[in-house]
Coordinates of C-alpha atoms and ligand atoms in Angstrom, one line a residue:
M14 CA 0.0 0.0 0.0
I15 CA 1.4 3.4 -1.1
R16 CA 0.7 6.3 1.2
N17 CA 0.0 9.2 -1.0
P18 CA 0.4 12.6 0.8
A19 CA -2.7 14.0 -0.9
T20 CA -5.9 14.2 1.1
V21 CA -8.3 14.3 -1.8
L22 CA -8.2 12.2 -5.0
I23 CA -9.9 13.8 -8.0
V24 CA -10.8 11.4 -10.7
G25 CA -11.1 13.0 -14.2
G26 CA -9.1 15.9 -15.7
G27 CA -12.0 17.8 -17.4
P28 CA -13.0 21.3 -16.4
S29 CA -14.9 20.2 -13.3
G30 CA -11.9 18.3 -11.9
L31 CA -9.5 21.0 -12.8
V32 CA -11.5 23.8 -11.0
L33 CA -11.9 21.6 -8.0
A34 CA -8.2 21.0 -7.9
I35 CA -7.4 24.7 -8.2
S36 CA -9.9 25.6 -5.5
L37 CA -8.6 23.0 -3.0
L38 CA -5.0 23.8 -3.6
Q39 CA -5.5 27.5 -3.1
N40 CA -7.1 26.5 0.2
G41 CA -4.0 24.6 1.1
V42 CA -5.4 21.1 0.7
P43 CA -3.1 18.7 -1.1
V44 CA -4.8 16.9 -4.0
R45 CA -4.0 14.3 -6.6
I46 CA -5.8 14.6 -9.9
I47 CA -5.8 11.6 -12.3
E48 CA -6.9 11.3 -15.9
K49 CA -7.1 7.9 -17.7
S50 CA -6.5 9.3 -21.2
W51 CA -3.2 10.5 -22.6
A52 CA -4.8 12.1 -25.6
A53 CA -5.0 15.9 -25.8
R54 CA -8.6 17.0 -25.1
L55 CA -9.5 18.6 -28.4
G56 CA -12.2 20.8 -29.7
Q57 CA -14.4 23.9 -29.0
R58 CA -17.1 21.8 -27.3
G59 CA -18.4 23.8 -24.3
A60 CA -17.1 27.1 -25.7
G61 CA -19.7 29.5 -24.2
I62 CA -18.4 31.0 -21.0
M63 CA -21.2 32.6 -19.0
P64 CA -20.8 35.8 -17.0
R65 CA -21.1 33.9 -13.7
S66 CA -18.1 31.7 -14.7
L67 CA -16.1 34.8 -15.5
E68 CA -16.8 35.9 -11.9
L69 CA -15.7 32.5 -10.7
F70 CA -12.4 32.9 -12.6
S71 CA -12.0 36.3 -11.1
H72 CA -12.4 34.8 -7.6
L73 CA -9.8 32.2 -8.6
R74 CA -7.5 34.9 -9.9
M75 CA -7.4 33.5 -13.4
V76 CA -9.8 35.7 -15.3
E77 CA -7.1 37.8 -17.2
P78 CA -5.8 35.0 -19.5
V79 CA -9.4 34.0 -20.2
L80 CA -10.4 37.6 -21.2
K81 CA -7.2 37.9 -23.2
R82 CA -8.0 34.9 -25.4
A83 CA -11.8 34.7 -25.5
I84 CA -13.9 36.5 -28.1
N85 CA -17.3 38.2 -28.0
V86 CA -20.4 36.4 -29.4
P87 CA -20.6 37.6 -33.0
L88 CA -23.8 38.7 -34.8
V89 CA -25.7 35.9 -36.4
R90 CA -26.4 36.0 -40.2
K91 CA -29.1 33.7 -41.5
Y92 CA -29.1 33.1 -45.2
K93 CA -32.0 32.6 -47.6
L94 CA -32.1 29.2 -49.2
P95 CA -31.8 27.6 -51.7
E96 CA -29.1 30.0 -52.9
G97 CA -27.7 30.5 -49.4
V98 CA -26.1 33.9 -50.2
E99 CA -28.6 36.6 -49.5
I100 CA -29.0 37.5 -45.8
A101 CA -32.5 36.7 -44.5
H102 CA -31.9 38.3 -41.2
E103 CA -29.1 39.4 -38.9
F104 CA -29.5 39.3 -35.1
A105 CA -27.5 39.5 -31.9
M106 CA -27.3 36.1 -30.2
S107 CA -26.2 38.1 -27.2
P108 CA -26.3 41.9 -27.4
I109 CA -23.2 43.5 -26.0
L110 CA -23.9 45.1 -22.6
S111 CA -21.8 47.6 -20.7
P112 CA -20.5 46.5 -17.3
T113 CA -22.1 48.1 -14.2
P114 CA -20.6 48.7 -10.8
A115 CA -22.3 45.5 -9.5
N116 CA -21.7 43.4 -12.6
P117 CA -18.2 43.6 -14.1
F118 CA -19.1 40.8 -16.5
L119 CA -22.4 40.9 -18.4
N120 CA -21.4 39.4 -21.7
P121 CA -20.9 35.7 -22.4
L122 CA -17.6 35.0 -24.2
L123 CA -16.5 32.3 -26.5
L124 CA -13.3 30.3 -26.0
G125 CA -12.6 26.7 -27.1
Q126 CA -12.8 24.3 -24.2
D127 CA -9.4 23.0 -25.2
I128 CA -7.9 26.4 -24.7
L129 CA -9.8 27.1 -21.5
E130 CA -8.4 23.8 -20.2
T131 CA -4.8 24.9 -20.9
I132 CA -5.5 28.0 -18.8
F133 CA -6.7 25.7 -16.0
H134 CA -3.5 23.6 -16.4
D135 CA -1.3 26.7 -16.2
T136 CA -3.1 27.9 -13.1
L137 CA -2.7 24.4 -11.6
A138 CA 1.0 24.3 -12.5
K139 CA 1.6 27.5 -10.6
L140 CA 0.1 25.8 -7.6
G141 CA 2.6 23.0 -8.1
C142 CA 0.2 20.4 -9.4
T143 CA -0.2 18.6 -12.8
V144 CA -2.8 16.2 -14.0
E145 CA -1.5 12.7 -13.8
K146 CA -2.3 11.3 -17.3
G147 CA -2.7 7.6 -18.1
T148 CA -4.0 6.8 -14.6
E149 CA -7.4 5.2 -14.3
L150 CA -9.6 4.6 -11.3
V151 CA -10.7 1.0 -11.6
S152 CA -12.5 0.4 -8.3
F153 CA -12.8 1.6 -4.8
T154 CA -14.2 0.8 -1.4
Q155 CA -14.8 3.1 1.6
T156 CA -15.0 3.0 5.3
T157 CA -16.0 5.7 7.8
D158 CA -12.5 7.2 7.7
H159 CA -11.0 6.6 4.2
V160 CA -11.5 5.6 0.6
E161 CA -9.3 2.9 -0.7
V162 CA -8.8 3.0 -4.5
N163 CA -7.4 0.6 -7.1
L164 CA -5.7 2.5 -9.9
V165 CA -4.0 1.3 -13.1
K166 CA -1.3 3.4 -14.7
R167 CA -0.3 2.9 -18.4
G168 CA 2.1 4.5 -20.8
P169 CA 0.8 6.6 -23.8
D170 CA 0.5 3.4 -25.9
G171 CA -1.1 1.3 -23.2
E172 CA 2.3 -0.2 -22.3
N173 CA 3.9 -0.8 -18.9
E174 CA 0.7 -1.4 -17.0
E175 CA 1.1 -0.9 -13.3
K176 CA -1.4 -1.4 -10.5
E177 CA -1.6 0.8 -7.4
K178 CA -3.7 0.6 -4.3
T179 CA -3.9 3.8 -2.2
R180 CA -6.0 5.5 0.5
Y181 CA -7.4 8.9 0.6
A182 CA -9.6 10.8 3.1
W183 CA -11.9 11.9 0.3
M184 CA -12.5 11.1 -3.4
V185 CA -14.4 13.2 -5.9
G186 CA -15.5 11.7 -9.2
T187 CA -15.4 14.4 -11.9
D188 CA -15.1 11.6 -14.5
G189 CA -17.8 12.8 -16.9
A190 CA -21.1 11.4 -18.1
K191 CA -19.7 7.9 -18.8
G192 CA -17.6 7.9 -15.6
S193 CA -17.5 5.0 -13.3
V194 CA -17.6 6.7 -9.9
R195 CA -21.4 7.4 -10.1
K196 CA -22.0 3.8 -11.3
Q197 CA -19.9 2.2 -8.6
L198 CA -21.7 4.3 -6.0
G199 CA -25.0 2.9 -7.4
L200 CA -26.5 6.3 -7.8
S201 CA -29.6 6.7 -9.9
F202 CA -29.3 8.6 -13.2
L203 CA -32.9 9.2 -14.2
G204 CA -34.1 11.0 -17.2
E205 CA -34.4 10.4 -20.9
T206 CA -32.3 9.9 -24.1
R207 CA -33.4 11.8 -27.2
T208 CA -33.0 9.8 -30.4
V209 CA -34.3 12.3 -32.9
E210 CA -32.8 15.6 -31.7
N211 CA -29.1 14.8 -32.3
F212 CA -26.2 17.0 -33.2
V213 CA -23.1 16.5 -35.3
V214 CA -20.6 19.0 -33.9
G215 CA -17.0 19.8 -34.6
D216 CA -14.4 22.3 -35.7
I217 CA -13.6 23.0 -39.4
C218 CA -11.3 25.3 -41.3
V219 CA -13.3 27.4 -43.8
E220 CA -12.2 29.8 -46.5
G221 CA -14.4 32.4 -48.0
L222 CA -16.6 33.1 -44.9
S223 CA -16.3 36.3 -42.8
S224 CA -15.1 35.6 -39.3
K225 CA -17.0 38.6 -38.1
Y226 CA -20.3 36.7 -38.2
W227 CA -21.9 33.5 -37.0
H228 CA -23.4 32.0 -40.1
M229 CA -26.5 29.9 -40.3
W230 CA -28.6 28.2 -42.9
G231 CA -32.0 26.5 -42.5
D232 CA -33.5 25.5 -39.2
A233 CA -33.6 22.4 -37.1
S234 CA -37.2 21.5 -37.9
E235 CA -35.6 20.5 -41.2
V236 CA -31.8 20.9 -41.3
L237 CA -29.8 23.5 -39.5
V238 CA -26.2 24.3 -40.5
S239 CA -24.3 26.6 -38.2
L240 CA -20.8 27.9 -38.6
R241 CA -19.4 30.0 -35.8
P242 CA -16.1 31.7 -35.9
T243 CA -13.7 30.8 -33.1
E244 CA -10.7 32.6 -31.4
T245 CA -8.5 30.8 -34.0
K246 CA -8.3 32.5 -37.4
G247 CA -10.0 30.5 -40.2
L248 CA -11.4 27.9 -37.7
F249 CA -15.1 27.6 -37.3
N250 CA -17.2 25.6 -34.9
F251 CA -20.0 23.8 -36.6
I252 CA -23.4 22.3 -35.7
I253 CA -25.5 20.2 -38.0
A254 CA -28.9 19.4 -36.5
G255 CA -32.4 18.6 -37.8
R256 CA -35.3 16.3 -37.7
N257 CA -34.8 15.2 -41.3
I258 CA -31.2 14.1 -41.4
N259 CA -29.4 10.8 -41.1
Y260 CA -26.8 11.5 -38.4
G261 CA -25.0 8.2 -38.7
Q262 CA -24.4 8.8 -42.4
I263 CA -23.2 12.4 -42.0
A264 CA -20.9 11.6 -39.1
A265 CA -19.4 8.6 -40.9
S266 CA -16.6 10.5 -42.4
H267 CA -15.1 14.0 -42.8
D268 CA -16.0 14.0 -46.5
S269 CA -19.7 13.3 -45.8
V270 CA -19.7 16.2 -43.3
R271 CA -18.2 18.5 -46.0
E272 CA -20.7 17.2 -48.5
C273 CA -23.6 18.0 -46.0
F274 CA -22.3 21.5 -45.7
R275 CA -22.2 22.0 -49.4
K276 CA -25.7 20.6 -49.9
H277 CA -27.3 22.6 -47.1
T278 CA -25.6 26.0 -47.7
G279 CA -26.7 26.4 -51.3
D280 CA -23.6 24.8 -52.9
R281 CA -21.7 28.1 -52.9
K282 CA -18.6 28.0 -54.9
D283 CA -17.0 30.8 -52.9
I284 CA -16.8 28.7 -49.7
K285 CA -14.1 26.1 -49.2
F286 CA -14.5 23.5 -46.5
G287 CA -11.2 22.3 -45.3
V288 CA -9.7 20.1 -42.5
M289 CA -11.6 19.2 -39.4
P290 CA -9.4 19.0 -36.3
W291 CA -12.2 17.6 -34.2
M292 CA -15.7 16.3 -34.6
S293 CA -18.3 14.4 -32.6
Y294 CA -21.8 13.0 -32.9
Y295 CA -23.9 14.0 -29.9
T296 CA -27.1 12.4 -28.6
P297 CA -28.7 14.5 -25.9
N298 CA -29.2 12.7 -22.7
I299 CA -31.2 14.5 -20.1
R300 CA -30.4 12.9 -16.7
M301 CA -29.3 13.7 -13.2
V302 CA -28.5 12.0 -10.0
D303 CA -30.5 12.5 -6.8
T304 CA -27.4 13.0 -4.6
F305 CA -23.9 14.1 -5.1
Q306 CA -22.5 12.2 -2.2
K307 CA -22.2 8.8 -0.6
G308 CA -20.0 8.8 2.5
R309 CA -16.5 10.0 1.6
V310 CA -17.1 9.9 -2.2
L311 CA -18.6 12.9 -4.0
I312 CA -19.3 13.6 -7.7
G313 CA -19.6 16.7 -9.8
G314 CA -19.9 18.0 -13.3
D315 CA -21.1 15.8 -16.1
S316 CA -20.8 12.7 -13.9
G317 CA -23.8 14.0 -12.0
H318 CA -25.8 15.6 -14.8
V319 CA -26.1 15.5 -18.5
H320 CA -28.3 17.6 -20.8
S321 CA -28.8 19.1 -24.1
P322 CA -26.0 21.5 -25.3
T323 CA -28.6 24.2 -26.2
G324 CA -28.0 27.2 -24.0
G325 CA -24.3 26.3 -23.3
Q326 CA -24.6 25.4 -19.7
G327 CA -22.5 22.3 -19.5
V328 CA -19.0 23.5 -18.6
N329 CA -20.4 26.4 -16.7
T330 CA -22.5 24.2 -14.5
G331 CA -19.7 21.7 -13.8
I332 CA -17.3 24.3 -12.7
Q333 CA -19.9 25.9 -10.5
D334 CA -20.4 22.5 -8.9
S335 CA -16.7 22.4 -8.1
F336 CA -16.7 26.0 -6.9
N337 CA -19.5 25.2 -4.5
L338 CA -17.8 22.0 -3.2
G339 CA -14.2 23.2 -3.1
W340 CA -14.3 25.5 0.0
K341 CA -16.6 23.2 1.9
L342 CA -14.3 20.2 1.3
A343 CA -11.3 22.3 2.2
L344 CA -12.9 23.2 5.6
V345 CA -13.7 19.6 6.3
A346 CA -10.4 18.3 5.1
K347 CA -8.6 20.7 7.4
G348 CA -10.7 19.6 10.3
L349 CA -12.3 23.1 10.7
A350 CA -15.8 21.9 9.9
H351 CA -17.8 18.7 10.5
P352 CA -18.2 16.4 7.5
S353 CA -21.9 17.1 7.6
L354 CA -21.2 20.5 6.0
L355 CA -20.8 18.6 2.8
K356 CA -24.5 17.8 2.7
S357 CA -25.1 21.3 1.8
Y358 CA -23.4 20.6 -1.6
T359 CA -26.2 18.3 -2.7
Q360 CA -28.8 20.5 -0.9
E361 CA -27.7 23.6 -2.8
R362 CA -26.8 22.2 -6.2
L363 CA -29.6 19.7 -6.9
P364 CA -32.4 22.3 -7.5
V365 CA -30.0 24.3 -9.7
I366 CA -29.3 21.2 -11.8
A367 CA -33.0 20.4 -12.1
E368 CA -33.7 23.9 -13.4
M369 CA -30.8 23.7 -15.7
L370 CA -32.1 20.5 -17.2
N371 CA -35.5 22.1 -17.6
Q372 CA -34.2 25.2 -19.4
T373 CA -31.8 23.5 -21.7
T374 CA -34.5 20.9 -22.7
E375 CA -37.0 23.7 -23.4
L376 CA -34.4 25.3 -25.7
L377 CA -33.8 21.9 -27.3
D378 CA -37.5 21.5 -28.0
R379 CA -37.8 25.0 -29.3
T380 CA -34.7 24.7 -31.5
F381 CA -36.1 21.5 -33.1
S382 CA -39.5 23.0 -33.7
G383 CA -37.7 25.6 -35.7
T384 CA -39.1 28.5 -33.6
T385 CA -35.8 29.8 -32.2
I386 CA -32.1 29.7 -32.6
G387 CA -31.5 33.0 -30.8
E388 CA -31.0 31.0 -27.6
W389 CA -29.1 33.6 -25.6
Q390 CA -31.1 36.6 -26.9
N391 CA -33.2 36.6 -23.8
G392 CA -30.8 34.5 -21.9
G393 CA -30.5 36.5 -18.7
N394 CA -31.0 33.3 -16.8
L395 CA -28.5 31.3 -18.8
F396 CA -25.8 33.8 -17.7
Q397 CA -26.2 32.1 -14.3
L398 CA -26.0 35.4 -12.4
G399 CA -29.3 34.6 -10.8
V400 CA -28.4 31.2 -9.6
N401 CA -29.0 31.2 -5.8
Y402 CA -29.2 28.9 -2.7
R403 CA -31.8 30.8 -0.7
W404 CA -33.3 27.5 0.7
S405 CA -29.9 26.3 2.0
S406 CA -29.6 25.3 5.6
I407 CA -26.3 27.1 6.0
V408 CA -27.3 30.5 4.9
I409 CA -29.0 33.0 7.4
D410 CA -31.1 35.9 6.4
E411 CA -32.1 38.2 9.2
R412 CA -33.1 41.1 7.0
K413 CA -36.1 39.2 6.0
S414 CA -37.0 38.3 9.6
V415 CA -36.5 41.9 10.7
E416 CA -38.7 43.2 8.0
A417 CA -41.3 40.6 8.6
A418 CA -41.2 41.1 12.4
K419 CA -41.8 44.8 11.8
E420 CA -44.8 44.1 9.7
A421 CA -46.0 41.5 12.2
E422 CA -45.6 44.0 15.0
E423 CA -47.8 46.4 13.1
D424 CA -50.3 43.7 12.7
A425 CA -50.0 42.8 16.4
L426 CA -49.3 39.2 15.4
M427 CA -45.9 38.9 17.0
E428 CA -46.6 36.0 19.2
D429 CA -47.3 33.4 16.5
F430 CA -44.8 34.7 14.0
D431 CA -42.2 32.2 12.9
F432 CA -39.0 34.2 12.1
Y433 CA -37.3 31.6 9.9
D434 CA -40.3 30.1 8.2
D435 CA -39.5 30.0 4.6
D436 CA -42.3 28.9 2.3
E437 CA -41.0 30.8 -0.6
K438 CA -40.9 28.7 -3.8
I439 CA -37.5 27.6 -4.9
D440 CA -36.4 29.7 -7.9
S441 CA -32.9 28.3 -8.3
Y442 CA -32.0 30.2 -11.5
G443 CA -33.5 33.4 -10.0
T444 CA -35.9 33.9 -12.9
E445 CA -38.2 36.1 -10.8
L446 CA -35.7 37.9 -8.6
D447 CA -37.1 41.3 -7.4
G448 CA -33.6 42.9 -7.2
R449 CA -33.5 42.7 -3.4
L450 CA -30.4 40.9 -2.1
R451 CA -31.1 37.9 0.0
A452 CA -28.9 35.4 1.8
G453 CA -28.1 32.6 -0.8
D454 CA -27.8 35.1 -3.7
R455 CA -24.7 35.9 -5.7
A456 CA -22.7 38.5 -3.9
P457 CA -22.6 41.6 -6.2
D458 CA -19.5 43.5 -6.9
A459 CA -19.1 47.2 -6.0
S460 CA -16.6 49.3 -7.9
G461 CA -15.1 52.6 -6.7
L462 CA -13.8 51.6 -3.2
V463 CA -10.8 53.5 -1.8
K464 CA -8.5 52.4 0.9
Y465 CA -9.6 54.5 3.9
G466 CA -7.4 57.5 4.5
T467 CA -5.7 57.5 1.1
S468 CA -7.3 60.6 -0.3
T469 CA -7.0 62.6 -3.5
P470 CA -5.3 63.8 -5.7
F471 CA -4.1 60.3 -6.7
L472 CA -7.4 58.5 -6.1
K473 CA -6.9 54.7 -6.6
T474 CA -10.2 52.8 -6.6
Y475 CA -10.7 49.1 -6.6
P476 CA -13.7 46.8 -6.7
L477 CA -15.0 44.5 -3.9
F478 CA -14.3 41.5 -6.0
Q479 CA -10.6 42.2 -5.5
I480 CA -11.1 41.3 -1.8
F481 CA -13.3 38.2 -2.4
A482 CA -11.4 34.9 -2.8
V483 CA -12.0 31.2 -2.7
T484 CA -9.8 31.0 0.4
H485 CA -11.9 32.9 2.9
H486 CA -15.2 34.3 3.9
T487 CA -15.5 38.0 3.7
A488 CA -17.4 39.8 6.4
L489 CA -18.7 43.2 5.3
A490 CA -19.5 45.6 8.1
F491 CA -21.3 48.7 7.0
A492 CA -20.4 51.4 9.4
D493 CA -23.7 53.2 9.2
F494 CA -25.7 50.3 10.5
A495 CA -23.4 47.8 12.2
D496 CA -21.7 47.9 15.6
C497 CA -18.3 47.5 13.9
E498 CA -16.3 47.2 17.1
E499 CA -18.4 44.4 18.5
V500 CA -18.4 42.6 15.1
L501 CA -14.7 42.9 14.7
R502 CA -14.0 41.5 18.2
E503 CA -16.2 38.6 17.4
L504 CA -14.3 37.9 14.2
R505 CA -11.1 37.7 16.1
R506 CA -12.3 34.4 17.6
Y507 CA -11.9 32.6 14.3
P508 CA -8.7 31.6 12.5
R509 CA -7.3 34.6 10.7
D510 CA -7.4 33.0 7.3
L511 CA -11.0 31.7 7.7
V512 CA -12.6 35.1 7.4
K513 CA -11.4 38.6 6.2
S514 CA -13.1 41.6 7.7
V515 CA -14.0 44.8 5.8
V516 CA -15.3 47.9 7.3
I517 CA -17.1 50.0 4.7
V518 CA -17.5 53.7 5.5
R519 CA -19.5 56.1 3.4
R520 CA -17.6 58.8 1.5
K521 CA -16.0 61.3 3.8
K522 CA -17.5 59.8 6.9
A523 CA -15.4 59.1 10.0
C524 CA -14.0 55.7 10.6
P525 CA -15.9 53.8 13.4
P526 CA -14.2 52.7 16.6
G527 CA -12.6 49.3 16.4
S528 CA -11.6 49.7 12.7
N529 CA -8.0 49.0 13.6
L530 CA -9.1 45.4 14.1
A531 CA -10.3 45.1 10.5
D532 CA -8.3 43.5 7.6
Y533 CA -9.6 46.3 5.3
V534 CA -11.1 49.6 5.9
V535 CA -12.6 51.2 2.8
E536 CA -14.4 54.3 1.8
D537 CA -17.4 53.6 -0.4
Y538 CA -16.3 56.5 -2.7
D539 CA -19.0 56.1 -5.3
G540 CA -21.6 54.6 -3.0
H541 CA -22.0 51.4 -4.9
A542 CA -21.3 49.1 -1.9
Y543 CA -24.0 50.6 0.2
E544 CA -26.3 50.6 -2.8
A545 CA -25.8 46.9 -3.5
Y546 CA -25.7 45.5 0.0
T547 CA -27.7 47.5 2.5
S548 CA -31.2 48.4 3.5
S549 CA -31.8 50.1 6.7
V550 CA -32.1 47.0 8.9
C551 CA -29.0 44.9 8.6
G552 CA -25.4 46.2 8.4
L553 CA -23.5 43.0 8.3
V554 CA -23.1 40.8 5.3
V555 CA -21.0 37.6 5.1
V556 CA -19.8 36.5 1.7
R557 CA -18.8 32.9 1.3
P558 CA -15.6 31.8 -0.5
D559 CA -17.8 30.9 -3.6
G560 CA -19.1 34.5 -3.9
I561 CA -22.5 33.7 -2.4
V562 CA -24.1 35.7 0.4
G563 CA -24.0 33.4 3.3
G564 CA -25.4 35.7 5.9
I565 CA -27.3 39.0 6.1
L566 CA -27.0 39.6 9.8
R567 CA -27.8 42.1 12.5
D568 CA -25.0 41.8 15.0
A569 CA -22.1 39.9 16.5
T570 CA -24.4 37.3 18.1
S571 CA -25.9 36.5 14.7
L572 CA -22.4 36.3 13.3
R573 CA -21.5 33.7 15.9
K574 CA -24.6 31.7 15.0
Y575 CA -23.7 31.8 11.3
F576 CA -20.2 30.4 11.9
Q577 CA -21.4 27.9 14.6
N578 CA -23.9 26.5 12.1
L579 CA -21.2 26.3 9.4
L580 CA -18.3 25.0 11.3
A581 CA -19.9 22.7 13.9
G582 CA -22.2 20.9 11.4
H583 CA -25.8 20.3 12.2
Ligands
FAD624 C1 -19.6 17.0 -28.5 C2 -19.8 17.9 -27.3 C3 -20.3 19.1 -27.4 C4 -20.5 19.9 -26.3 N1 -21.0 21.2 -26.5 C5 -21.1 21.9 -25.4 C6 -21.6 23.3 -25.5 O1 -21.8 23.8 -26.6 N2 -21.7 24.0 -24.3 C7 -21.4 23.5 -23.1 O2 -21.5 24.2 -22.1 N3 -21.0 22.3 -23.0 C8 -20.9 21.5 -24.1 N4 -20.5 20.2 -23.9 C9 -20.4 19.7 -22.6 C10 -19.0 19.9 -22.0 O3 -18.0 19.5 -22.8 C11 -19.0 19.1 -20.7 O4 -20.1 19.6 -19.9 C12 -17.8 19.3 -19.9 O5 -16.7 18.8 -20.6 C13 -18.0 18.5 -18.6 O6 -16.8 18.6 -17.8 P1 -16.5 17.5 -16.7 O7 -15.1 17.9 -16.2 O8 -17.6 17.4 -15.8 O9 -16.3 16.1 -17.5 P2 -15.4 15.7 -18.8 O10 -15.0 16.9 -19.6 O11 -16.2 14.7 -19.5 O12 -14.2 15.1 -18.1 C14 -14.1 13.8 -17.5 C15 -12.8 13.2 -17.7 O13 -12.7 12.1 -16.8 C16 -11.9 11.1 -17.4 N5 -12.2 9.8 -16.8 C17 -13.3 9.1 -17.0 N6 -13.3 7.9 -16.2 C18 -12.1 7.9 -15.6 C19 -11.5 7.0 -14.7 N7 -12.1 5.9 -14.3 N8 -10.2 7.3 -14.3 C20 -9.6 8.4 -14.6 N9 -10.1 9.3 -15.5 C21 -11.4 9.1 -16.0 C22 -12.3 11.2 -18.9 O14 -11.3 10.7 -19.7 C23 -12.5 12.7 -19.1 O15 -11.3 13.3 -19.5 C24 -20.2 19.4 -25.0 C25 -19.7 18.1 -24.9 C26 -19.5 17.3 -26.0 C27 -19.0 16.0 -25.8
NAG625 C1 -40.0 23.0 -17.3 O1 -40.7 23.5 -16.2 C2 -42.0 24.0 -16.5 C3 -42.6 24.6 -15.2 O2 -42.5 23.7 -14.2 C4 -42.9 22.9 -17.1 O3 -44.1 23.3 -17.4 C5 -42.1 22.4 -18.3 O4 -42.9 21.3 -18.9 C6 -40.7 21.9 -18.0 N1 -40.1 21.6 -19.3 C7 -39.4 20.5 -19.5 C8 -38.8 20.4 -20.8 O5 -39.1 19.7 -18.6

């Protein structure tokens, strides 16, 4: 038996596994990440990067290389058939929006999944870790205190097979839709397989088409051909989909794909279809598990949910799973929280996944009925900025109870009022958000902060997101409403790297007593932090390491309750 120093074994080197590894390593938890395949992971695949994912990259300090390489979503041009030359209409798949103080990223971007993964690999390498290729999980068993795994290692050509048996405190299966961790755990994977609504997808070099536009011919009620420019000059990502096509025949060879393009784009002599670095034939499966955990083994990403590619949620959802799990597993692995904290991973993510399946399936059905292809046009939800965990048992919202109590007082119904009763309907994608911040929501950004006491003429402002990180909670104490001194003294009871404190003072207002105990004291120079976070009743907001509001709280006692609930388990 080899004793590997890693605490967590991550099985599968796709985006979900990579983000989990980065998050755990940034939190100081040693990981080992294995990948059975040696082959480079090719292709554009899940190329749509949603705004919420860009925020996640910002919290992981890896957004710059993504922004540098990704491209905006181009205008779509649909052509009239049978000639295929004249433009029938032109529309924005995703109209370009300007960032706001609360939303630095409002536009989805496009970047091939292969390139995105190299950025994850670079980030991982800086943390001293690489994906161990050619290493496959074969089987595992678990006890109450460890997982024992049987691995097989092979060379790039399948040579030098070696067996290995090792123990880990935790294992996470991010081994994709066909992965074995879910199966070996015996988890259900209920749903459906679509036989008609298939896709042939891939990347192809095309000459004679402008790379400023996303080109489309036909629609999927018959045959849809889509050619979208990529970040690589001359390379287009394609989709062929339709009720009336023989997928097996088209996908049989590169030549038959090129033939299909010619046939369904009006046989234009000015377009030359060239080499295809990657292609695949995709049958939508719409399925999900009913739990992400059994004992010391967890799963995430495609291994826990598969769905239609319409709406571009796949990669985004997998990495959000990992982002949700990473900090919790880190606290547990470090012995700071009880393992029962991990239950909140399933509790928070399952309703999000269910809604994601619903939305992507609705889009699939609409696409194949030919009524829409402008899937992101009104895609506010698909941007994932509204995804929330308001029902979670580890978030606390006292604003709501204070407001409700006031109302109840007015109605003289105080005695039978249940403060924490929450019969609100779960709206996991936040389709009907009223704009009021609640615990469980995405924590908004606020630009225009200034380090307290560093005044003009060289005003240097920065955004709140610069303080958020996957390594710590951030407690925001708004000096107008919170007893900062009491709050900061309470925060001193916790390990220094568990929570960072920020005192937020209105422009030109005095610094409250106790501010010397804070990690940051900032002046809300442009007023955006007060605008985004406060109403008149609660001046204390705790932001979790995954950029979610964990607590909207009244005072130091509530703060203690929040961390007791989180750290002790329940
Ligand atoms: C053809 C195609 C088109 C797609 N289009 C889109 C799109 O337009 N938009 C979108 O958002 N998403 C799209 N997706 C989905 C997206 O690619 C996936 O959602 C994403 O890759 C999931 O990431 P993951 O890390 O969860 O799993 P994967 O990327 O599947 O990674 C799992 C990895 O685990 C490895 N593995 C499996 N078993 C073992 C084992 N026993 N031991 C070791 N390693 C193992 C596998 O080799 C694999 O590399 C598409 C996917 C495909 C296939
Ligand atoms: C999505 O949810 C709505 C509302 O619950 C429901 O009416 C609809 O049938 C669902 N769509 C799919 C494709 O599951």
